[in-house]
Amino acid sequence: MPSKGVHVYAFIAVPDCKVIISVPGETVEANEPNTFFTHMLEVDKAKLGGVFKMTGRFSFQVNRGDTTLTEQWVEINAVTGSLGDGTMKNMSETPSIVQDDLIITYGFYDAGSGGESGLTSMDQCYVTVTPNYSRWQEELVPPGSDDKPFSRFVLPAAHDVGMNTMQNAVALLAHSGDAIIKMVMERFKLTGQLHFGLGDKAIAKIAPAIIVSLSITQKDTLPTMLAIGARYFEFRPAFCVDKAQPNMPIPDSMYFQHACIPGMAFEEFLEDVVTFLVEHQHEIVVTQLRYDGILAGCRRPTDQELDDVINKALEGKCLVRGTVDDMHNMSINELRSTGRRFIIFNPVSSFSTYTDEANATTNGDTIIQQFEQMSAERQSGQAFTNIQCQATATNIRNAVIYSALSANASNSCLMSTKAICDAKTLPWIRDHALEKLTEEQLIVSMNDFIDGATANVCIELSRQRLSQ
């Protein structure tokens, strides 16, 4: 009988919590703390109860003791793989659930018929239940405790932090869609491939879904990412592409630019981080400003323009802009006592595990191979070390074409690899990273759709390094 597979990945780091996962005819439970749980389930036509019954419900439930914290579900057609009703049909409507003492992060990927493009044919779902990490640096190094070098931290990092919203991109598409769509098609090498089966009007209609599928790397607000535990970010600030000028429907200011797609406004990013730091007096955030990958038509800001915006955000907040030298040379308590808790610097040389070839994977194996090559020698002379977990299926031609042609609200090719890769990369980092990386140097671990398991691994590695 026909069936549709669902690959589930779960991680729990809160006592007395469990994740119950169900499809018709099968229920499994993830309840072991600090264990990377994976399981394959099937929405099987034979178990749906009726000759004409084609859909079955996939669901997960997070319980603490006898209390249900959340239940999420979606109906899946066992024959076609298509989705029916449910709470996980739209990626943008699956935000993390933040409570005072814990956070539930989750996501769902709709594989559809899948398989022919190199992407998985199985639907994907991940769930993590971890403490609210809004104050994790304070808890590891409390005020008044023995001072430690800031470089001992392993910081959770949200990859392409500013690509967590379509608000500005949708507004720009409505204003100057043809020009923007053409540039996006060229950037992802889709020109000709999509026109072969679709006309200009059809492409314009699905353009927002294409951009979501190929560009959205986060789905939570920045305050939520900080509560999950993220403390390192890379922001690509630039003005909107010249072909969208003049009379833009959004302010003419700096945005996170993914090629020419505007995400979060730079001023919003600064304001959210500053607000967080004011409310959490012992946390420290690091941000590197970068410009790689931004198309030439997006004007790069001058140093003065950057300084003006940053200084305005810090004004009257008892915060001082920290530098990369401060990050290298000052202790945790020194950074706190001098107010240098928002470290912002221009591009620097770092040791990164990312390569276009290794991270262009649908199963994560080549990322692990890159991890195996990490060493103190490769760290030497670099500003910091960046362990990159995210797979970039957007660099795989067939995956990009499939994602564009089948674009919908829940089939991002970036989400398609999240559960598969995290189940391999995060245990490896937890168990082996510190064996390889022995330099006295800041380490960050970066991931798409920043989640509690990524944060937990980094925090536990920080704990080990700080105990040295």
PDB file of C-alpha atoms in Angstrom, residues 137 150 155 222 226 229-233 269 272-274 276-277 280 282-288 320 322 327 335 340-345:
ATOM      1  CA  GLN A 137      26.477  33.643  29.814  1.00  0.00           C
ATOM      2  CA  PHE A 150      35.984  35.834  26.561  1.00  0.00           C
ATOM      3  CA  LEU A 155      28.740  31.057  20.822  1.00  0.00           C
ATOM      4  CA  LEU A 222      15.601  38.419  16.736  1.00  0.00           C
ATOM      5  CA  LEU A 226      18.534  35.715  21.527  1.00  0.00           C
ATOM      6  CA  GLY A 229      20.757  31.429  22.976  1.00  0.00           C
ATOM      7  CA  ALA A 230      22.258  33.009  19.847  1.00  0.00           C
ATOM      8  CA  ARG A 231      25.143  35.394  20.651  1.00  0.00           C
ATOM      9  CA  TYR A 232      27.006  35.676  17.342  1.00  0.00           C
ATOM     10  CA  PHE A 233      25.590  37.164  14.155  1.00  0.00           C
ATOM     11  CA  PHE A 269      18.696  44.623  14.267  1.00  0.00           C
ATOM     12  CA  ASP A 272      16.632  44.594  19.195  1.00  0.00           C
ATOM     13  CA  VAL A 273      20.151  43.620  20.307  1.00  0.00           C
ATOM     14  CA  VAL A 274      20.559  46.779  22.386  1.00  0.00           C
ATOM     15  CA  PHE A 276      18.159  42.682  24.888  1.00  0.00           C
ATOM     16  CA  LEU A 277      21.514  43.758  26.346  1.00  0.00           C
ATOM     17  CA  HIS A 280      20.217  41.272  30.366  1.00  0.00           C
ATOM     18  CA  HIS A 282      25.676  40.323  31.825  1.00  0.00           C
ATOM     19  CA  GLU A 283      25.201  38.994  28.259  1.00  0.00           C
ATOM     20  CA  ILE A 284      27.618  39.804  25.435  1.00  0.00           C
ATOM     21  CA  VAL A 285      26.763  39.770  21.704  1.00  0.00           C
ATOM     22  CA  VAL A 286      29.243  39.667  18.814  1.00  0.00           C
ATOM     23  CA  THR A 287      28.400  40.854  15.291  1.00  0.00           C
ATOM     24  CA  GLN A 288      30.565  40.827  12.175  1.00  0.00           C
ATOM     25  CA  VAL A 320      30.080  50.951  24.331  1.00  0.00           C
ATOM     26  CA  GLY A 322      33.339  46.726  21.430  1.00  0.00           C
ATOM     27  CA  MET A 327      37.079  40.439  21.864  1.00  0.00           C
ATOM     28  CA  LEU A 335      33.910  43.545  28.781  1.00  0.00           C
ATOM     29  CA  ARG A 340      31.647  46.633  25.801  1.00  0.00           C
ATOM     30  CA  ARG A 341      28.903  44.049  25.543  1.00  0.00           C
ATOM     31  CA  PHE A 342      27.975  44.715  21.913  1.00  0.00           C
ATOM     32  CA  ILE A 343      31.056  43.861  19.867  1.00  0.00           C
ATOM     33  CA  ILE A 344      30.732  44.965  16.230  1.00  0.00           C
ATOM     34  CA  PHE A 345      33.500  44.760  13.657  1.00  0.00           C
TER      35      PHE A 345
END
